Coordinates of C-alpha atoms and ligand atoms in Angstrom, one line a residue:
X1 CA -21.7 41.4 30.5
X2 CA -24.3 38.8 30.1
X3 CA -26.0 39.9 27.4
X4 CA -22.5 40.8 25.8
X5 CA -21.5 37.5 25.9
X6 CA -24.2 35.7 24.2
X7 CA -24.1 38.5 21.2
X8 CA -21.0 37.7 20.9
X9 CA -21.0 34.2 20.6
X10 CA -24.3 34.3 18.4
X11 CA -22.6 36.2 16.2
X12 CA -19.3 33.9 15.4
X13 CA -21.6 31.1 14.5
X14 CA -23.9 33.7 12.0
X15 CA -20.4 34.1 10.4
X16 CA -19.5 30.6 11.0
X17 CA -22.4 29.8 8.9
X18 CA -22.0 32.4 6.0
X19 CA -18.3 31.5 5.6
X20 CA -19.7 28.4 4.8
X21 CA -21.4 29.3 1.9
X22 CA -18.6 31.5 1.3
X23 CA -18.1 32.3 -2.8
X24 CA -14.8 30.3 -3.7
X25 CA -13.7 33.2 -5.9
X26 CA -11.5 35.3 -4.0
X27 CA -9.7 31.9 -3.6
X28 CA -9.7 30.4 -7.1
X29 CA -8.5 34.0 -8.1
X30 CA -5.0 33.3 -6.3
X31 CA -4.3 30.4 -9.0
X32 CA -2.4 33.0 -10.4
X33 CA -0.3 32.2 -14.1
X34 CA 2.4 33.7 -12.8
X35 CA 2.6 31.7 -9.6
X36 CA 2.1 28.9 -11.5
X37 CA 5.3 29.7 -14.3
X38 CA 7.6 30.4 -11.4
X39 CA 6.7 27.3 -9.9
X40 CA 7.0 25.6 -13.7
X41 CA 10.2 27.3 -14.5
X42 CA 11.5 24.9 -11.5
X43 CA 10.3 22.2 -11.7
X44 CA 10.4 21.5 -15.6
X45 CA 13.9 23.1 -15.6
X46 CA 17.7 22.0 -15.7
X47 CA 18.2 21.3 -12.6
X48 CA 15.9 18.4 -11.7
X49 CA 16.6 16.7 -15.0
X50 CA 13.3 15.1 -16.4
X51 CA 12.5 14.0 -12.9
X52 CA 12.7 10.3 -14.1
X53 CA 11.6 7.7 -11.2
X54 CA 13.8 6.7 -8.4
X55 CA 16.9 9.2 -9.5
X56 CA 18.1 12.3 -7.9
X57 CA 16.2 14.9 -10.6
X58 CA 12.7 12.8 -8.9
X59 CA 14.2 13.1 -5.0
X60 CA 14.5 17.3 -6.0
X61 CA 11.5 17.9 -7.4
X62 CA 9.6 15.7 -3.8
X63 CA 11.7 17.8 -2.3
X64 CA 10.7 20.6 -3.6
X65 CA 6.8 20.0 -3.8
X66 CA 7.5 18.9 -0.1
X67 CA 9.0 22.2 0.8
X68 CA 6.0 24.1 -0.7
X69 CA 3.3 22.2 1.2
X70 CA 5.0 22.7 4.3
X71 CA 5.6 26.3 3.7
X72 CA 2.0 25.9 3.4
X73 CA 1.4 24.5 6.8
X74 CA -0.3 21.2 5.2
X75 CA 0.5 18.4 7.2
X76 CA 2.3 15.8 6.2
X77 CA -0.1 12.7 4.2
X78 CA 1.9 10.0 6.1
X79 CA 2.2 9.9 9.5
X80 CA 5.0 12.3 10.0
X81 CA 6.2 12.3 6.7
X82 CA 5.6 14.0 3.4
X83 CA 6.4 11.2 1.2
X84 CA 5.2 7.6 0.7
X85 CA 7.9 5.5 -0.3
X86 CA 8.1 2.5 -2.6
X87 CA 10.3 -0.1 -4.2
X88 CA 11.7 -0.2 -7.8
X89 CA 13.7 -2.8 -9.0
X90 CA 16.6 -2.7 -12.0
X91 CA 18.4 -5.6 -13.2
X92 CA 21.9 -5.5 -14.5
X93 CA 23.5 -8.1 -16.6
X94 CA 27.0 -9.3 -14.7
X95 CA 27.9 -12.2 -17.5
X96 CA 25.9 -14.2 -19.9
X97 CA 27.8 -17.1 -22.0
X98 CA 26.9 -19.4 -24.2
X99 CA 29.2 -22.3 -25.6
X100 CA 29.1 -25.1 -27.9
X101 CA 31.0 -28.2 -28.7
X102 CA 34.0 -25.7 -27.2
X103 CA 33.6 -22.6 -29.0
X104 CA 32.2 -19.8 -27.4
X105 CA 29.8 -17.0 -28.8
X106 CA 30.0 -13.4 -28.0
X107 CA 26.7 -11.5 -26.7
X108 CA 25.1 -9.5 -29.2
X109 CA 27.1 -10.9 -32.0
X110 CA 25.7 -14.6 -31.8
X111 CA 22.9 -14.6 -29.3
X112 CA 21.0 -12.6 -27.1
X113 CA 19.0 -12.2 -24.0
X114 CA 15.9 -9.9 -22.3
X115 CA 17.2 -9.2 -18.8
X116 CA 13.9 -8.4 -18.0
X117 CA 12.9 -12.1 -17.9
X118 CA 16.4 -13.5 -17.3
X119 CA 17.4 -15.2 -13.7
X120 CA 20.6 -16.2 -12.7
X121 CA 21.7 -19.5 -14.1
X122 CA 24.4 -22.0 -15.3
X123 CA 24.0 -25.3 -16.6
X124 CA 24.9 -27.9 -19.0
X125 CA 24.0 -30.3 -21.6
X126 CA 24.7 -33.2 -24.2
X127 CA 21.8 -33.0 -26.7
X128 CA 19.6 -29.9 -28.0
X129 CA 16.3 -30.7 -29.1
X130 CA 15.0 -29.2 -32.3
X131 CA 10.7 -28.6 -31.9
X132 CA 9.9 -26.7 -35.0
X133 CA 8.1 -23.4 -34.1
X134 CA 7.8 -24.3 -30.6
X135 CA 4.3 -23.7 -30.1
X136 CA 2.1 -25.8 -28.2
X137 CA -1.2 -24.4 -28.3
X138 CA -5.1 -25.5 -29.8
X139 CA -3.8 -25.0 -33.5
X140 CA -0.3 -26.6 -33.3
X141 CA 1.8 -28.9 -31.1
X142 CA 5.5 -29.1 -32.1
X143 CA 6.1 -31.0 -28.9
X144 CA 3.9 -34.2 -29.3
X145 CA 6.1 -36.9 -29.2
X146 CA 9.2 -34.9 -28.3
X147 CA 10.9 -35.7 -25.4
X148 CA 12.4 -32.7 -24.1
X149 CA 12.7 -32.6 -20.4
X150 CA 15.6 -31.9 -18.6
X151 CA 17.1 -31.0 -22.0
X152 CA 17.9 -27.9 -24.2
X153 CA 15.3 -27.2 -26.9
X154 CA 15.9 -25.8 -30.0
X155 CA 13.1 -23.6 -32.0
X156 CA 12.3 -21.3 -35.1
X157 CA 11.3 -17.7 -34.9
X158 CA 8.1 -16.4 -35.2
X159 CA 5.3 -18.9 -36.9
X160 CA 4.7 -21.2 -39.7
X161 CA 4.3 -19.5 -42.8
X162 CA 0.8 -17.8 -43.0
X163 CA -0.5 -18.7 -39.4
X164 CA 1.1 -15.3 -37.8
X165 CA -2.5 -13.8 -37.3
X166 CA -4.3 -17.1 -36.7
X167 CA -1.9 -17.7 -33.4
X168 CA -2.0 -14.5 -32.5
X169 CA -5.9 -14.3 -32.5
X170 CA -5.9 -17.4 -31.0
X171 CA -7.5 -17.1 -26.9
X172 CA -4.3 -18.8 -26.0
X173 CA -1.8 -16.7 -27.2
X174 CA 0.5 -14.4 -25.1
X175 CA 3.9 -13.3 -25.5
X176 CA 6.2 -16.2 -24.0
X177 CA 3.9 -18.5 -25.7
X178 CA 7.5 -20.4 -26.4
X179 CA 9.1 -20.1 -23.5
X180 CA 5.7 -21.3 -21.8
X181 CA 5.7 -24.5 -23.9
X182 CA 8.8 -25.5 -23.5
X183 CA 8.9 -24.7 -19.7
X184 CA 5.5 -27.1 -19.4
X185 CA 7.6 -30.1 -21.3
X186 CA 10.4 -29.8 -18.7
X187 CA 12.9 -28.1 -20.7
X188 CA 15.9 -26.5 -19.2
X189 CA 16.4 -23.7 -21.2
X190 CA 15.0 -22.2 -25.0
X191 CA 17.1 -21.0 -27.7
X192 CA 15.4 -19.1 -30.7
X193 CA 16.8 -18.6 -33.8
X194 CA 16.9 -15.4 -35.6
X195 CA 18.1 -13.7 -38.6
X196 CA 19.0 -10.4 -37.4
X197 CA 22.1 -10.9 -36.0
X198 CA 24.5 -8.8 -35.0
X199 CA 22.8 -6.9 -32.2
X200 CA 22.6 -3.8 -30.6
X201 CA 24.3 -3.8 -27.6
X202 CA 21.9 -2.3 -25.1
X203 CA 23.3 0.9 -23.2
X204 CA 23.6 0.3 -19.3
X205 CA 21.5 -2.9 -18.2
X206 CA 17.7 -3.2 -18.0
X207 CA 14.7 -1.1 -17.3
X208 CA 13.1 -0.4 -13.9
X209 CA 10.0 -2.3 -12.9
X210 CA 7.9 -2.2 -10.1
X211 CA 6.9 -5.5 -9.2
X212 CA 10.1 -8.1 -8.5
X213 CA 7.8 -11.0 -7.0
X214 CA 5.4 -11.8 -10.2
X215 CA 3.5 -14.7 -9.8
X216 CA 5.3 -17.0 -13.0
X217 CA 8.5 -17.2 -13.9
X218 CA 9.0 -17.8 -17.4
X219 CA 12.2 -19.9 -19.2
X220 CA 15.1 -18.7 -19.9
X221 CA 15.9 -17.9 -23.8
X222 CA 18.3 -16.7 -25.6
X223 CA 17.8 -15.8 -29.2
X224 CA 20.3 -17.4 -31.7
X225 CA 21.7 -16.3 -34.8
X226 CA 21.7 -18.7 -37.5
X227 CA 25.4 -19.3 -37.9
X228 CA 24.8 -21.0 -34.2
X229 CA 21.9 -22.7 -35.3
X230 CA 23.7 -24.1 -38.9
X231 CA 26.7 -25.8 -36.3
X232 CA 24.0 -27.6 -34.4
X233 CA 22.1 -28.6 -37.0
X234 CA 24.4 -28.5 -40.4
X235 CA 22.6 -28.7 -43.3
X236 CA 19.3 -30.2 -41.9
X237 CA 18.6 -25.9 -40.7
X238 CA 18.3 -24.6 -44.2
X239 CA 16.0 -27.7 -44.9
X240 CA 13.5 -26.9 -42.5
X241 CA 14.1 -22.9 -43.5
X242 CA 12.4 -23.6 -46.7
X243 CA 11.0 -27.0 -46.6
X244 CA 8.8 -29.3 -44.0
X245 CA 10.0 -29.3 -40.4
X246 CA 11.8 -32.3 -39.0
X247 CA 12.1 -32.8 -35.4
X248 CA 15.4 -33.8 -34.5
X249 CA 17.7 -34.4 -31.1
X250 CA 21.5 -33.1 -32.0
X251 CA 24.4 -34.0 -29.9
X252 CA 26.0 -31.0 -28.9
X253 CA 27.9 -30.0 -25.5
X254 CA 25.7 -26.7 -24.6
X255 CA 27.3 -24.2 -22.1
X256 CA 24.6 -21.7 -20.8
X257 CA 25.5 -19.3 -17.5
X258 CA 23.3 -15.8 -17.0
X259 CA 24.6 -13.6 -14.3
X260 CA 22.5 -11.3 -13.6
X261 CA 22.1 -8.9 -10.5
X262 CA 18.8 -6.8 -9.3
X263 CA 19.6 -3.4 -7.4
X264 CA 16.8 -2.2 -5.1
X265 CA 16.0 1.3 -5.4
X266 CA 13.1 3.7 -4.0
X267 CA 10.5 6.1 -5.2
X268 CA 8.0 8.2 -3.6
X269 CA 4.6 9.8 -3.8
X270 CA 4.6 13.2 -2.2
X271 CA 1.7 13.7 -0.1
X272 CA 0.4 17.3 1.4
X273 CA -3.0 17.1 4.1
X274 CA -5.3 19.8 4.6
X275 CA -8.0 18.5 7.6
X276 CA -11.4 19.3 7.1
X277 CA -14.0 20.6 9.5
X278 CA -17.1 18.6 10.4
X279 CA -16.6 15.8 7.4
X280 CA -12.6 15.7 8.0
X281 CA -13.4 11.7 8.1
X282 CA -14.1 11.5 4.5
X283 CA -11.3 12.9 1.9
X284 CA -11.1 14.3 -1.5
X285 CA -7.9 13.9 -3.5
X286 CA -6.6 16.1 -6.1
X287 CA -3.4 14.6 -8.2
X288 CA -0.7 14.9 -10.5
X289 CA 2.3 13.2 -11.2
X290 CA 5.2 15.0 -10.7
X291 CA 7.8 12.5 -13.0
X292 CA 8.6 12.3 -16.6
X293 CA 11.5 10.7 -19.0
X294 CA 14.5 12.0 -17.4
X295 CA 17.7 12.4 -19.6
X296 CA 18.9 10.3 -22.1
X297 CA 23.1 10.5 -22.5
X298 CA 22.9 14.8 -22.0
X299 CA 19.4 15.5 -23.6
X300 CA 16.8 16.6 -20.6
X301 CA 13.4 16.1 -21.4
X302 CA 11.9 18.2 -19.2
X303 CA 8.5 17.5 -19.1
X304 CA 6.4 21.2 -18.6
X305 CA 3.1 20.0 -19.9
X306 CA 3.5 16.4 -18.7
X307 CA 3.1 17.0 -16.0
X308 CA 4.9 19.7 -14.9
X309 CA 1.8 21.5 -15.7
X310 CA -0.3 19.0 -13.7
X311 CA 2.3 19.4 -10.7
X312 CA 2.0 23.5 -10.3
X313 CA -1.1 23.3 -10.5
X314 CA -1.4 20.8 -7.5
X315 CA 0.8 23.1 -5.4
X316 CA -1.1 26.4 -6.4
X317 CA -5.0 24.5 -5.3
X318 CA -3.0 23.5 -2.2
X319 CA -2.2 27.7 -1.8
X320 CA -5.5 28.0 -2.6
X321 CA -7.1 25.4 0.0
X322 CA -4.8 26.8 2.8
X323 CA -5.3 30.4 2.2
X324 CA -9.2 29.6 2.4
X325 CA -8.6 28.0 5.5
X326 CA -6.8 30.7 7.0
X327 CA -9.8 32.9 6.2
X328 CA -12.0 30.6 8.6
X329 CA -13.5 29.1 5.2
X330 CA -11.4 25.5 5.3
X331 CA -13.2 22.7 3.3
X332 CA -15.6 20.3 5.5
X333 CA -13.9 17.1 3.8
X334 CA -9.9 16.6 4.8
X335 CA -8.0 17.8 0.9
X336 CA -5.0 14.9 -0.3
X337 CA -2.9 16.7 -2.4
X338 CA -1.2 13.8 -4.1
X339 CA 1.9 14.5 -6.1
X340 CA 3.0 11.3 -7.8
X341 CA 5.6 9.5 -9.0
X342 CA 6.2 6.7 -11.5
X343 CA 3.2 7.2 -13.8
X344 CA 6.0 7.2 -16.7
X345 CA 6.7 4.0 -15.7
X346 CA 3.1 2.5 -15.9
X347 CA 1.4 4.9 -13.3
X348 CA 3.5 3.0 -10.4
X349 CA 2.7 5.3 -7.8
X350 CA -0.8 6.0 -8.1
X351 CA -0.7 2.3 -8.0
X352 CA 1.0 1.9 -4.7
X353 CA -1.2 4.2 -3.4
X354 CA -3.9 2.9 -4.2
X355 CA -3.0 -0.7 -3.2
X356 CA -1.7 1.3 0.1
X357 CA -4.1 3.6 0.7
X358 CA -3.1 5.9 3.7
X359 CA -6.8 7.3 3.9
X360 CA -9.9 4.5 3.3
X361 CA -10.8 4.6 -0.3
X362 CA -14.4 4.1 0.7
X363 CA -14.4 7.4 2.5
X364 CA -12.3 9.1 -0.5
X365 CA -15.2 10.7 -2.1
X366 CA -13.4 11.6 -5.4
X367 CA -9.6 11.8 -7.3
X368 CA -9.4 14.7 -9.4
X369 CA -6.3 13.8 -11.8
X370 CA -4.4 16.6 -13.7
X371 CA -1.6 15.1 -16.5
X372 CA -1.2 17.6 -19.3
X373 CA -3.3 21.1 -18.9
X374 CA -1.2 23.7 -20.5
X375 CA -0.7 23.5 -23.8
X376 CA -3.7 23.1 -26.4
X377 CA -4.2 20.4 -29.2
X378 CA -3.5 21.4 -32.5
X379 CA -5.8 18.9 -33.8
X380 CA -8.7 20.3 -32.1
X381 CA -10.1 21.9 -35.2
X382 CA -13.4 23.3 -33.4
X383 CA -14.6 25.6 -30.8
X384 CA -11.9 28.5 -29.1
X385 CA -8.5 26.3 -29.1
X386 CA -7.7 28.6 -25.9
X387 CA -10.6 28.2 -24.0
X388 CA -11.1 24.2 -23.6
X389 CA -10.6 21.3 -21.3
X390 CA -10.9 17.7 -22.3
X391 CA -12.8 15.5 -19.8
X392 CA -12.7 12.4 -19.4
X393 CA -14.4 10.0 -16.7
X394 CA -16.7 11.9 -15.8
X395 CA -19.9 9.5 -16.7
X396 CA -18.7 6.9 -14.6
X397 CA -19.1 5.3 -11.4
X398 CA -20.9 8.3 -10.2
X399 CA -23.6 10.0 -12.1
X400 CA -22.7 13.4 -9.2
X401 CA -19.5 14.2 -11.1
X402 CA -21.0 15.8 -14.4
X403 CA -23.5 17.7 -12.6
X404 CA -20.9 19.0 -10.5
X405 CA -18.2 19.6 -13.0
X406 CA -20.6 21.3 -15.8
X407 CA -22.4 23.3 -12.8
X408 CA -19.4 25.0 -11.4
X409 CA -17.7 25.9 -15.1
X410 CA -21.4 27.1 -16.2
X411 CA -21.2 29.2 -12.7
X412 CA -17.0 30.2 -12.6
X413 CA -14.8 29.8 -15.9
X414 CA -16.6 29.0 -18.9
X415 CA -14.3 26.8 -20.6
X416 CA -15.9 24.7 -23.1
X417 CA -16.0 20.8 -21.9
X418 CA -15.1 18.6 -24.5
X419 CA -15.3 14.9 -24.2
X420 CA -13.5 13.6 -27.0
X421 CA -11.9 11.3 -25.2
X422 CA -14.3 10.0 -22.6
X423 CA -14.8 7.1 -24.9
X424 CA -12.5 4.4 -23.5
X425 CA -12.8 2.6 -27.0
X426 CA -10.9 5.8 -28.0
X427 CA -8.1 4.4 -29.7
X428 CA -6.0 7.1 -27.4
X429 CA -7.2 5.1 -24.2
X430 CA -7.2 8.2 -22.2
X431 CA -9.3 7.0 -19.8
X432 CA -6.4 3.9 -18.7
X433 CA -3.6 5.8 -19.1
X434 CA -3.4 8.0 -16.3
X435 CA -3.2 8.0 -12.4
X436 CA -6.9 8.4 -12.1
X437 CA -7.2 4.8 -13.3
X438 CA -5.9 3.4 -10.5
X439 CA -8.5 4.8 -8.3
X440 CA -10.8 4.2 -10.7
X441 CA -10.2 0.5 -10.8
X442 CA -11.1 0.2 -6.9
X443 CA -14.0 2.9 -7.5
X444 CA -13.3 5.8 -6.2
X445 CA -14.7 8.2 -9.1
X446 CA -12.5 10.1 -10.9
X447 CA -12.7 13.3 -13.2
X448 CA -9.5 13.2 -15.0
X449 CA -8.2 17.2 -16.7
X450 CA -6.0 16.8 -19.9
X451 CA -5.1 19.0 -23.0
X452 CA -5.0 16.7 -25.8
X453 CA -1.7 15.3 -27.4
X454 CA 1.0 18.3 -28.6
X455 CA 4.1 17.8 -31.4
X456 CA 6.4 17.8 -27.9
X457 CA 4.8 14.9 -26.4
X458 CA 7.9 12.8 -24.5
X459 CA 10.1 15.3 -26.5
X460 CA 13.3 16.8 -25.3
X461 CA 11.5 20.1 -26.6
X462 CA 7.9 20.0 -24.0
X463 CA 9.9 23.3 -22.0
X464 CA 7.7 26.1 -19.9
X465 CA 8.1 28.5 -22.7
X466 CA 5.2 26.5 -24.6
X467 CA 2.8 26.6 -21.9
X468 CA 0.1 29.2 -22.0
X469 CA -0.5 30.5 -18.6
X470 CA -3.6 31.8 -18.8
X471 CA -5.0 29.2 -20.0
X472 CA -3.6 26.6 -17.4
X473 CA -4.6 29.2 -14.4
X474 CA -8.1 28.9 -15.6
X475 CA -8.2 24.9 -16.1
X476 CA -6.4 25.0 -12.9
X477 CA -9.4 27.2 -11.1
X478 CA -12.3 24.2 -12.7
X479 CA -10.4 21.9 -11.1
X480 CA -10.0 24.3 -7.5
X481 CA -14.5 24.8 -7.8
X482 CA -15.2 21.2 -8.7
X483 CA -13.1 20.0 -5.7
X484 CA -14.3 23.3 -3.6
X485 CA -18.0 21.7 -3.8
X486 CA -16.8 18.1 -3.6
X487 CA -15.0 18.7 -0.3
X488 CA -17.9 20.9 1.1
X489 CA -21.0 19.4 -0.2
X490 CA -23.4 18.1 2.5
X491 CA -22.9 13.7 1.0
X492 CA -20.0 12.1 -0.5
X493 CA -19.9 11.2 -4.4
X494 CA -23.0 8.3 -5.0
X495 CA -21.3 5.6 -6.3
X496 CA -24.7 4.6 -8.5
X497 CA -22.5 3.7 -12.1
X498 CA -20.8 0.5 -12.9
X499 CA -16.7 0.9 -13.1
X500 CA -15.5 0.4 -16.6
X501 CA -12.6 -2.3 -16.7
X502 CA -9.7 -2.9 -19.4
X503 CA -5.9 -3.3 -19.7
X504 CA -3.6 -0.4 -19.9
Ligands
ZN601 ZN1 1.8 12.5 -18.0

């Protein structure tokens, strides 16, 4: 019995020891394309309706990664849930007026207002002060010798006639350069003329955002249309249209009230956990983002390639993962499977997470980002147009992600690597424009998996019918051995390259 015994138990750890070495394949080879395109055909279909952030076509497609990683047996990434929740904001305009020695101007027809930077106000006044341009920066100052606080202030569109690039160029210059000037010489409120009236009236309020607590809050404005600006300032307006400027304070009895209301809503990253053996303290992350455009009056966009294709792919490495487990070969590292959401938006959730992280970023080794891998480019002009990946990312921060990358298509799926777009002086910007960038930016090292820009990019027409299958499956299993070695290796990712930096 003895004896037995010890065979026994000398043998698990033998195959203990050989699963560990085990060949990925049988395991890559259940990324199947037609897994994939049943998954697709949901997910990029009618019934979750672009998936747009923070409405119900997003909540069905969580739910329905959710449902997939339990059926799974992942656990869930947070605590006891699935999904990582945070806050989107979306103002809606309740009134804006504007009135003038008694007469009253209608919204869009005389003047106009960007909700965005809008906050609730009312208030009144006897004298509007006319400064010119506006600008107060190190190549003009229509404010010197104005008086202006406490008071309304008047300006011109735009910039004095050929100084548009020199302002712009200018280290100074950002885009409420007026509203910043006027604010800083104690005005109460900007009005800007323009010559494009009437308006548009825009449909149904303002745009989400992410952040409601920025740290400055610019001046209110309203833009003007000149048949406003003639009744403040009668003929002296078409003077300075055409001729020199004249500073000026008009007496004129200004109404100004902006009503305008901010509705709290919620979004969510969709998190499945696979623990890891002996390393299950460090993590690897593979992720997609999972929303797109949503509809716009009827018309769905419905998003397959971005990212649908990203998304399917996610749930089919987390099959993958699980079934390995189940076969006593479970990867060392602890798998994030990291569905997210807002990246339409300006890659919100990625950001969250990242400013949030549930698992310590200095024990994530890696973030293996998917957006876009099933279609091809059609102005790829070399090399098999149905046998290629773009890479991008993969030179930076951590000189162990090439080797790894090239190493495991050389050994697996032979696609050719092109890195057209690595450059992040691309004028594309690849490299900022996804979720990997987040993690990027607090350097966690990144390989981000994209196919190139096709004709339905953020069109209505980017439906699972376009999406080759075969293809995806294969850029899909890269993705499953590069993160199969990354989770099982015996060290993290070195972090030995500097992290590249830049705005979105
Ligand atoms: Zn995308």
């Amino acid at each position: 019995m003895k004896i037995f015994l010890v065979l026994v138990i000398t043998g698990s750890v033998v195959f203990c020891e050989a699963q560990k070495k085990t060949d990925p394949v049988l395991f890559a080879n259940s990324i199947k394309p037609e897994n994939l395109k049943r998954h697709l055909y949901q997910i990029a279909g009618p019934d979750f309706e672009g998936r747009e952030t923070a409405t119900p076509g997003q909540r069905k497609a969580a739910a329905y990664i959710e449902n997939y990683f339990r059926s799974l047996g992942l656990k869930p990434g947070v605590k006891d849930s699935f999904q990582l929740a945070y806050p989107v904001y979306r103002d809606s305009l309740l009134s804006a007026a504007l009135q003038i020695n008694g007469q009253s101007f209608d919204m869009n027809k005389d003047f106009d207002l960007r909700l965005a930077n809008a906050y609730t106000l009312s208030l009144g006044s006897s004298e509007i002060v006319f400064a010119g341009y506006g600008l107060s920066d190190s190549l003009q100052d229509d404010y010197k010798g104005l008086q202006v606080a406490g008071k309304i202030v008047l300006a011109l569109n735009g910039y004095p006639p050929g100084q548009l690039s020199a302002h712009i160029n200018n280290k100074t210059f950002n885009a409420f350069a007026k509203q910043d000037a006027a604010q800083l010489h104690g005005a109460m409120a900007l009005l800007i003329i323009t010559d494009d009236f009437p308006h548009k009236p825009v449909p149904d309020g303002g745009k989400m955002y992410r952040k409601y607590f920025i740290p400055k809050t610019h001046l209110n404005s309203f833009l003007i249309s000149e048949r406003i600006a003639r009744l403040v300032m009668a003929e002296d307006y078409d003077k300075v249209k055409t001729g020199p400027i004249e500073y000026k304070t008009y007496q004129a009895d200004t109404w100004i009230s902006i009503q305008k209301q901010t509705e709290i809503m919620q979004s969510t990253d969709v998190l499945g956990y696979l623990e890891g053996s002996d390393l299950k303290d460090q993590l690897l992350i593979i992720s997609a983002h999972y929303d797109h455009l949503g509809k716009k009056d009827s018309i769905i966009y419905f998003g397959a390639d971005d990212d649908g294709s990203g998304t399917v792919s996610l749930l089919e490495m987390a099959s993958a993962f699980s079934k390995a487990k189940a076969a006593g070969s479970g990867p060392r590292r602890s798998v994030l499977f990291l569905a997210n959401s807002g990246e339409e938006k300006g890659l919100w959730g990625s950001e969250y997470y990242t400013d949030h992280p549930v698992y310590p970023l200095d024990k994530t080794t890696a973030d293996l980002n998917i957006d876009m891998i099933g279609r091809s480019d059609p102005r790829r002009k070399q090399g098999d147009s149905n046998n290629y990946v773009y890479i991008v990312g993969d030179d930076k921060l951590s000189s162990d992600l090439r080797k790894i990358n090239v190493e495991m298509n050389r050994k697996y799926t032979g696609l050719e690597l092109d890195y057209k777009f690595n450059d992040p002086k691309d004028p594309l910007r690849i490299y900022f424009r996804s979720d990997h960038y987040n993690f990027a930016r607090k350097g966690v090292p990144i390989i981000f998996y994209f196919d190139g820009i096709n004709p339905d990019y953020h069109k209505p027409t980017d439906t699972p019918d376009k999406i080759n299958y075969d293809l995806m499956a294969k850029r899909a299993q890269l993705v499953f051995y590069t993160a199969w070695e990354m989770a099982n290796r015996n060290k993290m990712l070195e972090r030995d390259l500097p992290p590249v930096v830049g705005e979105r």
